[in-house]
Short mmCIF file of N, CA and C in Angstrom, two decimals:
data_model
loop_
_atom_site.label_atom_id
_atom_site.label_comp_id
_atom_site.label_asym_id
_atom_site.label_seq_id
_atom_site.Cartn_x
_atom_site.Cartn_y
_atom_site.Cartn_z
N MET A 6 -69.76 -58.63 -23.56
CA MET A 6 -71.55 -58.77 -22.90
C MET A 6 -71.67 -60.59 -23.09
N SER A 7 -72.08 -60.64 -21.51
CA SER A 7 -71.94 -62.27 -22.13
C SER A 7 -72.95 -63.30 -22.50
N ALA A 8 -72.91 -64.16 -22.00
CA ALA A 8 -74.48 -65.20 -22.99
C ALA A 8 -75.52 -64.70 -22.20
N THR A 9 -75.14 -64.41 -20.89
CA THR A 9 -76.38 -64.67 -19.81
C THR A 9 -77.57 -63.69 -19.96
N ALA A 10 -76.19 -62.55 -20.00
CA ALA A 10 -76.77 -60.65 -20.67
C ALA A 10 -77.62 -61.31 -21.76
N SER A 11 -77.15 -61.94 -22.69
CA SER A 11 -77.84 -61.82 -24.16
C SER A 11 -79.56 -62.28 -23.95
N ILE A 12 -78.80 -63.48 -23.39
CA ILE A 12 -80.37 -64.47 -23.08
C ILE A 12 -81.32 -63.77 -21.75
N SER A 13 -80.88 -63.34 -21.18
CA SER A 13 -82.34 -62.25 -20.53
C SER A 13 -83.02 -61.06 -20.40
N SER A 14 -82.10 -60.13 -21.57
CA SER A 14 -82.69 -58.85 -22.27
C SER A 14 -83.17 -59.69 -23.32
N PRO A 15 -84.42 -59.10 -23.73
CA PRO A 15 -84.46 -59.50 -25.74
C PRO A 15 -84.07 -58.45 -25.76
N PRO A 16 -83.53 -58.38 -27.17
CA PRO A 16 -84.03 -57.62 -28.15
C PRO A 16 -84.14 -56.35 -28.46
N ALA A 17 -83.67 -54.91 -28.53
CA ALA A 17 -84.46 -53.83 -28.46
C ALA A 17 -85.94 -53.89 -29.22
N SER A 18 -86.40 -54.77 -30.61
CA SER A 18 -86.95 -55.16 -31.37
C SER A 18 -87.80 -55.66 -30.77
N ASN A 19 -87.55 -56.79 -30.61
CA ASN A 19 -88.42 -57.24 -29.49
C ASN A 19 -89.25 -56.60 -28.52
N ARG A 20 -88.23 -56.05 -28.04
CA ARG A 20 -89.11 -54.87 -26.61
C ARG A 20 -90.25 -54.18 -27.30
N VAL A 21 -90.41 -53.42 -28.48
CA VAL A 21 -90.98 -52.40 -29.37
C VAL A 21 -92.04 -53.58 -29.77
N LEU A 22 -92.20 -54.54 -30.06
CA LEU A 22 -93.03 -55.12 -30.73
C LEU A 22 -93.87 -55.50 -29.40
N TYR A 23 -93.37 -56.79 -28.07
CA TYR A 23 -93.70 -56.38 -26.87
C TYR A 23 -94.43 -55.20 -26.18
N ARG A 24 -94.18 -53.96 -26.08
CA ARG A 24 -94.82 -53.30 -25.86
C ARG A 24 -95.81 -52.52 -27.03
N PHE A 25 -95.96 -53.18 -28.18
CA PHE A 25 -97.08 -52.70 -28.93
C PHE A 25 -97.59 -53.21 -28.81
N ILE A 26 -97.33 -54.80 -28.45
CA ILE A 26 -98.93 -56.05 -28.72
C ILE A 26 -99.30 -55.40 -26.82
N ALA A 27 -98.62 -55.43 -25.99
CA ALA A 27 -99.54 -55.32 -24.69
C ALA A 27 -100.12 -54.07 -25.07
N THR A 28 -99.55 -53.15 -24.88
CA THR A 28 -100.57 -51.88 -25.31
C THR A 28 -102.09 -52.09 -25.98
N ALA A 29 -102.33 -52.78 -27.32
CA ALA A 29 -102.73 -52.99 -28.38
C ALA A 29 -104.08 -53.99 -27.61
N ALA A 30 -103.37 -55.22 -26.76
CA ALA A 30 -104.15 -55.99 -25.19
C ALA A 30 -104.67 -54.69 -25.02
N VAL A 31 -104.03 -54.17 -24.19
CA VAL A 31 -104.72 -53.46 -22.98
C VAL A 31 -106.25 -51.71 -23.81
N MET A 32 -105.38 -51.42 -24.70
CA MET A 32 -106.88 -51.02 -25.24
C MET A 32 -108.09 -52.14 -26.02
N PHE A 33 -107.78 -52.54 -25.90
CA PHE A 33 -108.91 -53.73 -26.55
C PHE A 33 -110.06 -54.13 -25.59
N LEU A 34 -108.98 -54.71 -24.21
CA LEU A 34 -110.14 -54.38 -23.06
C LEU A 34 -110.39 -53.39 -23.03
N VAL A 35 -110.03 -51.95 -22.68
CA VAL A 35 -110.64 -50.83 -22.73
C VAL A 35 -112.66 -50.93 -23.57
N TRP A 36 -111.37 -50.56 -25.09
CA TRP A 36 -113.07 -50.93 -25.62
C TRP A 36 -113.77 -51.69 -24.69
N PHE A 37 -113.48 -53.35 -24.76
CA PHE A 37 -114.42 -54.27 -24.89
C PHE A 37 -115.18 -53.68 -23.66
N PHE A 38 -114.09 -53.50 -22.35
CA PHE A 38 -115.16 -53.18 -21.39
C PHE A 38 -115.81 -51.73 -21.28
N GLY A 39 -115.71 -50.50 -21.67
CA GLY A 39 -116.07 -49.57 -21.87
C GLY A 39 -116.61 -49.46 -22.88
N TYR A 40 -116.86 -49.89 -24.15
CA TYR A 40 -118.09 -49.83 -25.03
C TYR A 40 -118.43 -51.20 -24.96
N GLU A 41 -118.40 -52.18 -25.87
CA GLU A 41 -119.19 -52.76 -25.59
C GLU A 41 -120.07 -53.21 -24.52
N GLN A 42 -119.76 -53.46 -23.36
CA GLN A 42 -120.38 -53.20 -22.37
C GLN A 42 -120.97 -52.23 -21.68
N TRP A 43 -121.17 -51.20 -22.00
CA TRP A 43 -121.50 -50.34 -21.35
C TRP A 43 -121.75 -49.30 -22.30
N LEU A 44 -121.20 -48.67 -22.78
CA LEU A 44 -121.75 -47.63 -23.76
C LEU A 44 -122.60 -48.44 -25.19
N LYS A 45 -122.15 -48.75 -25.42
CA LYS A 45 -123.25 -49.26 -26.61
C LYS A 45 -124.38 -49.77 -26.65
N PRO A 46 -124.49 -50.51 -25.41
CA PRO A 46 -125.67 -50.73 -24.90
C PRO A 46 -126.49 -49.74 -24.62
N ASP A 47 -125.77 -48.94 -23.89
CA ASP A 47 -126.55 -48.25 -23.38
C ASP A 47 -127.31 -46.95 -24.74
N GLY A 48 -126.24 -46.98 -25.65
CA GLY A 48 -126.97 -46.56 -26.76
C GLY A 48 -126.71 -44.81 -27.25
N ARG A 49 -126.62 -43.63 -26.11
CA ARG A 49 -126.81 -42.56 -26.05
C ARG A 49 -125.60 -41.92 -27.04
N LEU A 50 -124.23 -42.79 -26.32
CA LEU A 50 -122.88 -41.88 -26.82
C LEU A 50 -123.21 -42.39 -29.25
N ASP A 51 -123.91 -43.72 -29.34
CA ASP A 51 -124.20 -43.88 -30.38
C ASP A 51 -125.10 -42.53 -31.22
N THR A 52 -126.13 -42.95 -30.66
CA THR A 52 -127.78 -41.61 -30.80
C THR A 52 -126.79 -40.34 -31.25
N VAL A 53 -126.16 -39.86 -30.29
CA VAL A 53 -125.30 -38.40 -30.65
C VAL A 53 -124.50 -38.10 -31.65
N LEU A 54 -123.40 -38.99 -31.91
CA LEU A 54 -122.70 -39.60 -32.85
C LEU A 54 -123.95 -39.36 -34.49
N CYS A 55 -124.34 -40.13 -34.42
CA CYS A 55 -125.01 -40.39 -35.42
C CYS A 55 -125.78 -39.02 -35.77
N GLU A 56 -127.02 -38.60 -34.16
CA GLU A 56 -127.31 -37.39 -35.22
C GLU A 56 -126.21 -35.70 -35.43
N GLN A 57 -124.81 -36.11 -34.56
CA GLN A 57 -124.37 -34.95 -34.83
C GLN A 57 -123.99 -35.19 -36.60
N ILE A 58 -123.36 -36.26 -37.20
CA ILE A 58 -122.88 -36.46 -38.72
C ILE A 58 -123.84 -36.07 -39.11
N THR A 59 -125.06 -36.35 -38.92
CA THR A 59 -125.77 -36.62 -40.01
C THR A 59 -126.04 -34.55 -39.54
N GLN A 60 -125.98 -34.02 -38.71
CA GLN A 60 -126.60 -32.13 -38.58
C GLN A 60 -124.99 -31.30 -39.85
N ALA A 61 -123.80 -32.59 -39.29
CA ALA A 61 -122.75 -31.48 -40.39
C ALA A 61 -122.79 -31.99 -41.56
N GLY A 62 -123.56 -33.67 -42.10
CA GLY A 62 -123.49 -33.87 -43.52
C GLY A 62 -125.00 -33.24 -44.05
N VAL A 63 -125.63 -32.25 -43.65
CA VAL A 63 -127.10 -31.44 -44.05
C VAL A 63 -126.24 -30.46 -44.49
N GLY A 64 -125.67 -30.02 -42.64
CA GLY A 64 -124.96 -28.60 -43.10
C GLY A 64 -124.29 -28.30 -44.27
N LEU A 65 -123.15 -29.08 -44.54
CA LEU A 65 -121.63 -29.18 -45.37
C LEU A 65 -122.78 -29.50 -47.19
N LEU A 66 -124.00 -30.04 -46.97
CA LEU A 66 -125.43 -30.29 -48.62
C LEU A 66 -125.85 -28.36 -48.48
N ARG A 67 -126.21 -28.02 -47.58
CA ARG A 67 -126.62 -26.55 -48.06
C ARG A 67 -125.71 -25.89 -48.44
N ALA A 68 -124.20 -25.83 -47.78
CA ALA A 68 -123.58 -25.05 -47.78
C ALA A 68 -123.06 -25.03 -49.11
N VAL A 69 -123.12 -26.55 -49.88
CA VAL A 69 -122.55 -26.13 -51.46
C VAL A 69 -124.11 -26.08 -52.34
N GLY A 70 -125.04 -26.08 -51.59
CA GLY A 70 -126.29 -25.17 -52.86
C GLY A 70 -127.51 -26.35 -52.84
N PHE A 71 -127.21 -27.42 -51.82
CA PHE A 71 -128.56 -28.70 -52.15
C PHE A 71 -129.17 -28.14 -51.75
N ASP A 72 -130.63 -28.53 -51.10
CA ASP A 72 -131.80 -28.47 -50.50
C ASP A 72 -131.89 -30.17 -49.66
N ALA A 73 -131.15 -29.77 -48.97
CA ALA A 73 -131.06 -30.76 -47.69
C ALA A 73 -131.71 -30.20 -45.93
N THR A 74 -132.15 -31.51 -45.29
CA THR A 74 -132.62 -31.04 -44.23
C THR A 74 -132.60 -32.53 -43.54
N ILE A 75 -132.67 -32.43 -41.88
CA ILE A 75 -133.16 -33.20 -41.32
C ILE A 75 -134.87 -34.19 -41.46
N SER A 76 -134.79 -35.43 -41.10
CA SER A 76 -136.13 -35.59 -41.51
C SER A 76 -136.81 -35.26 -39.78
N ALA A 77 -139.01 -34.68 -39.73
CA ALA A 77 -138.70 -34.19 -38.62
C ALA A 77 -138.94 -35.81 -37.84
N THR A 78 -139.00 -36.63 -38.27
CA THR A 78 -138.98 -37.89 -37.23
C THR A 78 -138.25 -38.72 -36.64
N ASN A 79 -136.28 -38.33 -37.65
CA ASN A 79 -135.98 -39.15 -37.33
C ASN A 79 -134.12 -38.14 -37.49
N ALA A 80 -134.04 -37.85 -36.39
CA ALA A 80 -132.68 -37.24 -36.16
C ALA A 80 -131.68 -37.61 -37.00
N GLN A 81 -131.67 -38.98 -37.77
CA GLN A 81 -130.44 -39.42 -37.94
C GLN A 81 -130.54 -39.70 -39.59
N LEU A 82 -131.85 -38.94 -40.17
CA LEU A 82 -132.35 -39.59 -41.55
C LEU A 82 -131.55 -37.90 -42.38
N VAL A 83 -131.32 -38.04 -43.34
CA VAL A 83 -130.88 -36.62 -44.21
C VAL A 83 -131.59 -36.55 -44.83
N VAL A 84 -132.32 -35.74 -45.30
CA VAL A 84 -133.85 -35.29 -47.00
C VAL A 84 -133.04 -34.39 -47.83
N MET A 85 -132.89 -35.43 -49.57
CA MET A 85 -132.54 -34.38 -49.95
C MET A 85 -133.92 -33.94 -51.09
N ASN A 86 -134.25 -32.63 -50.88
CA ASN A 86 -135.54 -32.35 -51.83
C ASN A 86 -136.55 -33.38 -51.72
N GLY A 87 -137.20 -33.33 -50.66
CA GLY A 87 -138.19 -34.07 -49.41
C GLY A 87 -138.14 -35.44 -50.15
N GLN A 88 -137.78 -36.24 -50.57
CA GLN A 88 -137.07 -37.54 -50.25
C GLN A 88 -136.04 -38.16 -49.17
N PRO A 89 -136.16 -39.09 -48.55
CA PRO A 89 -135.32 -39.53 -48.15
C PRO A 89 -133.95 -39.88 -48.81
N ALA A 90 -133.00 -39.38 -47.48
CA ALA A 90 -131.62 -40.26 -48.81
C ALA A 90 -130.30 -41.04 -48.43
N VAL A 91 -130.15 -40.91 -47.30
CA VAL A 91 -129.22 -41.63 -46.22
C VAL A 91 -129.40 -41.26 -44.90
N ILE A 92 -129.56 -42.38 -43.86
CA ILE A 92 -129.99 -42.36 -42.40
C ILE A 92 -128.33 -43.13 -42.35
N ILE A 93 -127.97 -42.16 -41.12
CA ILE A 93 -126.69 -42.37 -40.53
C ILE A 93 -126.97 -43.64 -39.44
N GLY A 94 -126.44 -44.85 -39.67
CA GLY A 94 -126.67 -45.72 -38.34
C GLY A 94 -125.52 -46.08 -37.11
N THR A 95 -125.30 -46.53 -36.57
CA THR A 95 -124.42 -46.96 -35.44
C THR A 95 -123.20 -47.45 -36.40
N PRO A 96 -122.99 -48.47 -37.01
CA PRO A 96 -121.66 -48.40 -37.85
C PRO A 96 -121.21 -47.08 -38.46
N CYS A 97 -122.10 -46.37 -38.96
CA CYS A 97 -121.37 -44.71 -39.71
C CYS A 97 -121.10 -44.08 -38.98
N ASN A 98 -121.15 -44.10 -37.62
CA ASN A 98 -121.12 -42.66 -37.24
C ASN A 98 -119.57 -42.22 -36.73
N GLY A 99 -118.72 -43.03 -37.29
CA GLY A 99 -117.40 -43.53 -36.95
C GLY A 99 -116.41 -43.23 -35.16
N LEU A 100 -117.34 -44.03 -34.78
CA LEU A 100 -116.78 -44.02 -33.40
C LEU A 100 -115.01 -45.15 -33.41
N VAL A 101 -116.07 -46.79 -34.14
CA VAL A 101 -115.09 -47.26 -34.14
C VAL A 101 -113.34 -47.44 -35.33
N LEU A 102 -113.98 -46.32 -36.29
CA LEU A 102 -112.64 -45.54 -36.66
C LEU A 102 -111.69 -44.70 -35.80
N TYR A 103 -112.27 -43.90 -34.91
CA TYR A 103 -112.09 -42.97 -34.07
C TYR A 103 -110.66 -43.78 -32.74
N ALA A 104 -111.40 -45.27 -32.77
CA ALA A 104 -110.88 -45.97 -32.01
C ALA A 104 -109.48 -46.89 -32.19
N LEU A 105 -109.91 -47.03 -33.76
CA LEU A 105 -108.92 -47.59 -34.32
C LEU A 105 -107.60 -46.89 -34.49
N PHE A 106 -107.90 -45.71 -35.13
CA PHE A 106 -106.76 -44.77 -35.51
C PHE A 106 -106.05 -44.25 -34.24
N ALA A 107 -107.45 -44.20 -32.56
CA ALA A 107 -106.30 -43.57 -32.02
C ALA A 107 -105.70 -44.76 -31.28
N GLY A 108 -105.83 -46.22 -31.27
CA GLY A 108 -105.11 -47.35 -30.70
C GLY A 108 -104.17 -47.61 -30.86
N PHE A 109 -103.71 -47.57 -32.41
CA PHE A 109 -102.81 -47.80 -33.16
C PHE A 109 -101.64 -46.75 -32.74
N VAL A 110 -102.45 -45.64 -33.53
CA VAL A 110 -101.15 -44.53 -33.12
C VAL A 110 -100.49 -44.52 -31.02
N ALA A 111 -101.87 -45.23 -30.79
CA ALA A 111 -100.55 -44.90 -28.88
C ALA A 111 -100.16 -46.16 -29.14
N ALA A 112 -100.34 -46.71 -29.11
CA ALA A 112 -99.69 -48.68 -29.37
C ALA A 112 -98.19 -48.58 -29.70
N PHE A 113 -98.71 -47.79 -31.14
CA PHE A 113 -96.64 -47.20 -32.06
C PHE A 113 -95.51 -46.68 -31.20
N PRO A 114 -94.26 -47.25 -31.69
CA PRO A 114 -93.68 -46.36 -30.34
C PRO A 114 -93.67 -44.74 -30.91
N GLY A 115 -93.29 -43.80 -30.43
CA GLY A 115 -93.56 -42.82 -30.76
C GLY A 115 -93.67 -41.52 -29.51
N PRO A 116 -93.23 -40.29 -29.58
CA PRO A 116 -92.72 -39.00 -28.42
C PRO A 116 -94.18 -38.77 -28.03
N TRP A 117 -94.81 -39.13 -27.05
CA TRP A 117 -96.46 -39.04 -26.45
C TRP A 117 -96.24 -37.13 -26.54
N GLN A 118 -95.92 -36.34 -27.03
CA GLN A 118 -96.24 -35.34 -26.77
C GLN A 118 -96.57 -35.23 -28.10
N ARG A 119 -95.73 -36.07 -29.18
CA ARG A 119 -97.07 -35.82 -30.71
C ARG A 119 -97.96 -35.96 -31.05
N LYS A 120 -97.73 -37.69 -30.21
CA LYS A 120 -99.49 -38.61 -30.13
C LYS A 120 -100.86 -37.23 -29.33
N LEU A 121 -100.20 -36.79 -28.09
CA LEU A 121 -101.26 -35.75 -27.62
C LEU A 121 -101.85 -34.85 -28.48
N TRP A 122 -101.06 -34.44 -29.43
CA TRP A 122 -101.71 -33.28 -30.47
C TRP A 122 -102.19 -33.93 -32.63
N TYR A 123 -100.99 -35.39 -32.23
CA TYR A 123 -102.15 -36.35 -33.80
C TYR A 123 -102.86 -37.06 -33.47
N ILE A 124 -103.88 -37.62 -32.35
CA ILE A 124 -104.46 -38.36 -32.70
C ILE A 124 -105.64 -37.71 -32.25
N PRO A 125 -105.87 -36.46 -32.04
CA PRO A 125 -107.32 -35.44 -31.38
C PRO A 125 -107.18 -35.16 -33.29
N ALA A 126 -106.19 -34.61 -33.78
CA ALA A 126 -106.14 -34.17 -35.17
C ALA A 126 -106.46 -35.14 -36.27
N GLY A 127 -105.67 -36.44 -35.84
CA GLY A 127 -106.57 -37.58 -37.44
C GLY A 127 -107.85 -37.14 -36.89
N ILE A 128 -108.57 -37.53 -35.91
CA ILE A 128 -109.59 -37.90 -35.56
C ILE A 128 -110.24 -36.97 -35.84
N VAL A 129 -110.42 -35.67 -36.08
CA VAL A 129 -111.42 -34.57 -36.68
C VAL A 129 -111.35 -34.98 -37.98
N LEU A 130 -109.93 -35.23 -38.75
CA LEU A 130 -110.07 -35.13 -39.98
C LEU A 130 -110.74 -36.43 -40.42
N ILE A 131 -111.08 -37.56 -39.83
CA ILE A 131 -111.48 -38.68 -40.03
C ILE A 131 -112.88 -38.40 -40.04
N TRP A 132 -113.58 -37.74 -38.89
CA TRP A 132 -114.73 -37.08 -38.46
C TRP A 132 -114.85 -36.11 -40.42
N CYS A 133 -114.27 -35.43 -40.37
CA CYS A 133 -114.01 -33.86 -41.41
C CYS A 133 -114.62 -35.13 -43.12
N LEU A 134 -113.75 -36.53 -42.80
CA LEU A 134 -113.86 -37.30 -44.31
C LEU A 134 -114.99 -37.99 -43.99
N ASN A 135 -115.85 -38.51 -42.64
CA ASN A 135 -117.20 -39.20 -42.82
C ASN A 135 -117.88 -38.03 -42.91
N VAL A 136 -117.93 -37.22 -42.59
CA VAL A 136 -119.06 -36.22 -43.34
C VAL A 136 -119.15 -35.81 -45.10
N VAL A 137 -117.96 -35.84 -45.68
CA VAL A 137 -118.28 -36.03 -46.43
C VAL A 137 -118.47 -37.00 -46.99
N ARG A 138 -118.51 -37.76 -46.42
CA ARG A 138 -118.81 -39.61 -47.29
C ARG A 138 -120.61 -39.56 -47.29
N VAL A 139 -121.30 -38.55 -45.98
CA VAL A 139 -122.68 -38.99 -45.85
C VAL A 139 -122.93 -37.90 -46.88
N ALA A 140 -122.27 -36.42 -46.99
CA ALA A 140 -123.34 -35.90 -47.73
C ALA A 140 -122.91 -36.08 -50.00
N ALA A 141 -121.49 -37.48 -49.69
CA ALA A 141 -121.70 -37.35 -51.28
C ALA A 141 -122.13 -38.86 -51.49
N LEU A 142 -122.94 -39.60 -50.18
CA LEU A 142 -123.70 -40.58 -50.31
C LEU A 142 -125.53 -40.05 -50.80
N ALA A 143 -125.75 -38.49 -49.85
CA ALA A 143 -126.86 -38.23 -50.39
C ALA A 143 -126.94 -37.77 -51.74
N ILE A 144 -125.32 -37.24 -52.82
CA ILE A 144 -125.73 -36.26 -53.82
C ILE A 144 -126.32 -38.19 -54.10
N ASN A 145 -125.17 -38.45 -54.16
CA ASN A 145 -124.98 -39.96 -54.55
C ASN A 145 -126.82 -41.24 -54.97
N HIS A 146 -127.44 -40.91 -53.59
CA HIS A 146 -128.96 -41.53 -53.88
C HIS A 146 -129.97 -40.07 -54.84
N GLN A 147 -129.44 -39.11 -54.70
CA GLN A 147 -130.24 -38.00 -56.05
C GLN A 147 -130.34 -38.44 -57.40
N TYR A 148 -128.95 -39.12 -57.54
CA TYR A 148 -128.41 -38.73 -58.97
C TYR A 148 -128.64 -40.06 -59.43
N SER A 149 -128.12 -40.86 -58.81
CA SER A 149 -128.28 -42.59 -59.02
C SER A 149 -128.26 -43.51 -58.10
N GLN A 150 -129.36 -43.91 -57.31
CA GLN A 150 -129.91 -44.96 -56.40
C GLN A 150 -129.09 -45.47 -56.95
N ALA A 151 -129.09 -46.68 -58.20
CA ALA A 151 -128.61 -47.47 -58.36
C ALA A 151 -127.05 -48.00 -57.70
N SER A 152 -126.51 -47.32 -57.35
CA SER A 152 -124.78 -47.42 -57.36
C SER A 152 -124.59 -47.60 -55.94
N VAL A 153 -125.74 -46.81 -54.99
CA VAL A 153 -125.37 -45.90 -53.40
C VAL A 153 -125.25 -47.11 -52.82
N ASP A 154 -125.72 -48.86 -52.76
CA ASP A 154 -125.33 -49.24 -51.96
C ASP A 154 -123.67 -49.88 -52.44
N PHE A 155 -123.49 -50.10 -53.66
CA PHE A 155 -122.05 -50.34 -54.38
C PHE A 155 -121.34 -49.51 -53.65
N ASN A 156 -121.15 -48.06 -53.41
CA ASN A 156 -120.40 -46.65 -53.21
C ASN A 156 -120.56 -47.05 -51.68
N HIS A 157 -121.92 -47.33 -50.67
CA HIS A 157 -121.79 -47.12 -49.79
C HIS A 157 -120.50 -48.24 -49.28
N HIS A 158 -120.91 -49.64 -50.04
CA HIS A 158 -119.95 -50.57 -49.14
C HIS A 158 -118.82 -51.07 -49.53
N TYR A 159 -118.68 -50.27 -50.41
CA TYR A 159 -117.07 -50.51 -50.68
C TYR A 159 -116.19 -49.18 -51.43
N THR A 160 -116.81 -48.15 -52.36
CA THR A 160 -115.88 -47.26 -52.84
C THR A 160 -116.16 -46.84 -51.41
N PHE A 161 -116.46 -46.07 -50.71
CA PHE A 161 -116.31 -44.68 -49.68
C PHE A 161 -115.49 -46.21 -48.20
N THR A 162 -115.58 -47.18 -48.34
CA THR A 162 -115.40 -48.07 -47.55
C THR A 162 -113.25 -48.01 -47.80
N PHE A 163 -113.30 -48.01 -48.77
CA PHE A 163 -111.80 -47.92 -49.37
C PHE A 163 -111.71 -46.85 -49.19
N ILE A 164 -111.93 -46.04 -49.79
CA ILE A 164 -111.78 -44.65 -49.37
C ILE A 164 -111.33 -44.04 -47.90
N VAL A 165 -112.36 -44.83 -46.85
CA VAL A 165 -111.43 -43.94 -45.69
C VAL A 165 -110.68 -45.03 -44.87
N TYR A 166 -110.58 -46.33 -45.31
CA TYR A 166 -109.39 -46.87 -44.38
C TYR A 166 -108.32 -46.82 -45.37
N ALA A 167 -107.95 -46.51 -46.63
CA ALA A 167 -106.71 -45.77 -47.10
C ALA A 167 -106.42 -44.37 -46.56
N PHE A 168 -107.47 -43.34 -45.91
CA PHE A 168 -107.37 -42.21 -45.33
C PHE A 168 -106.45 -42.69 -44.44
N ILE A 169 -107.09 -43.76 -43.13
CA ILE A 169 -106.69 -44.03 -42.07
C ILE A 169 -105.52 -44.63 -42.17
N PHE A 170 -104.71 -45.33 -43.36
CA PHE A 170 -104.00 -45.87 -43.24
C PHE A 170 -102.72 -45.28 -43.81
N GLY A 171 -103.41 -43.90 -44.15
CA GLY A 171 -102.27 -42.71 -44.54
C GLY A 171 -102.28 -42.06 -43.25
N LEU A 172 -102.38 -42.19 -42.39
CA LEU A 172 -102.92 -41.08 -41.40
C LEU A 172 -101.87 -42.20 -40.27
N TRP A 173 -101.75 -43.30 -40.55
CA TRP A 173 -101.46 -44.19 -39.85
C TRP A 173 -99.71 -44.09 -40.50
N MET A 174 -99.11 -44.44 -41.51
CA MET A 174 -98.02 -44.05 -41.85
C MET A 174 -97.59 -43.25 -42.13
N LEU A 175 -97.49 -41.72 -41.75
CA LEU A 175 -97.73 -40.46 -42.10
C LEU A 175 -97.17 -40.51 -40.07
N TRP A 176 -97.64 -41.20 -39.61
CA TRP A 176 -97.05 -41.47 -38.03
C TRP A 176 -95.70 -41.91 -37.99
N ALA A 177 -96.11 -43.76 -38.48
CA ALA A 177 -95.13 -44.39 -38.11
C ALA A 177 -93.82 -44.10 -39.45
N ARG A 178 -94.06 -43.51 -40.13
CA ARG A 178 -92.51 -43.12 -40.81
C ARG A 178 -92.10 -41.85 -40.31
N ARG A 179 -92.61 -40.64 -40.30
CA ARG A 179 -92.36 -39.49 -40.05
C ARG A 179 -92.41 -38.55 -38.76
N LEU A 180 -93.59 -38.86 -37.86
CA LEU A 180 -93.53 -38.00 -36.83
C LEU A 180 -93.23 -39.54 -35.72
N ALA A 181 -93.37 -40.40 -35.82
CA ALA A 181 -92.60 -41.23 -34.44
C ALA A 181 -91.54 -41.26 -34.18
N LEU A 182 -90.63 -40.85 -34.74
CA LEU A 182 -89.48 -40.39 -34.76
C LEU A 182 -88.66 -39.89 -34.02
N PRO A 183 -87.96 -40.23 -33.04
CA PRO A 183 -87.24 -39.71 -32.11
C PRO A 183 -87.31 -38.21 -32.08
N THR A 184 -87.24 -37.38 -31.02
CA THR A 184 -87.34 -36.22 -31.10
C THR A 184 -85.99 -35.20 -31.31
N GLY A 185 -85.00 -36.17 -30.58
CA GLY A 185 -83.48 -36.08 -30.10
C GLY A 185 -83.10 -36.34 -30.98
N PRO A 186 -81.28 -36.08 -31.05
CA PRO A 186 -80.07 -36.20 -32.40
C PRO A 186 -80.50 -37.40 -32.66
N PRO A 187 -80.37 -38.29 -33.96
CA PRO A 187 -79.97 -39.30 -34.10
C PRO A 187 -78.74 -40.11 -33.39
N ALA A 188 -79.56 -41.55 -32.96
CA ALA A 188 -78.85 -42.31 -32.66
C ALA A 188 -76.65 -41.97 -33.01
N SER A 189 -76.54 -42.13 -33.75
CA SER A 189 -75.05 -42.37 -34.64
C SER A 189 -74.34 -41.22 -34.24
N SER A 190 -74.79 -40.77 -34.08
CA SER A 190 -74.24 -38.70 -33.66
C SER A 190 -74.15 -38.93 -32.43
N GLN A 191 -74.49 -39.61 -31.00
CA GLN A 191 -74.09 -39.36 -30.10
C GLN A 191 -72.98 -40.21 -29.72
N THR A 192 -72.29 -39.10 -28.98
CA THR A 192 -71.02 -40.11 -28.68
C THR A 192 -70.86 -40.97 -27.35
N PRO A 193 -70.31 -41.95 -27.51
CA PRO A 193 -70.40 -42.60 -26.25
C PRO A 193 -70.12 -42.11 -24.60
N LEU A 194 -70.14 -42.20 -23.44
CA LEU A 194 -69.78 -41.89 -22.57
C LEU A 194 -68.17 -42.93 -22.39
N GLN A 195 -67.34 -42.22 -21.36
CA GLN A 195 -65.81 -43.43 -21.24
C GLN A 195 -65.99 -42.84 -19.66
#
């Protein structure tokens, strides 16, 4: 290999890093112009997601035997035993978490065939965790109102981000690996 060849082409590890950064930058721009500039001001997507999480949270609470309903005056408010318990606002509807998870997996190297099923599966799991979080906060409000603020801001934030980090680690360490035989077992062409 000549000295000029090593200077003109970056090492493979740098190419992977540059690709990750470029993909992340493109995804950030899509998020900025698609969500921040268009969908967020419109508000309809956030409203639908908030109401959908509220409905699912109330459904889960009912399924485990709690007297829970959706407020007649606010479709984003969980009511337990006739008392307001939890309101699902835009920051809690999960959209940012879905985008964060999908963006990392899309930007990280790995086969697109796996990404096409792993990203939706991960989003569904994050959605389920968010529904459990809403139900748990409503139960927390019912039995220990003093700890709701702490659990909402710290306990559940830690749990949700730790879960997403676990999904990322599963992707990076297990699923992003090439689908073909290891490079060391391939014989060079002669």
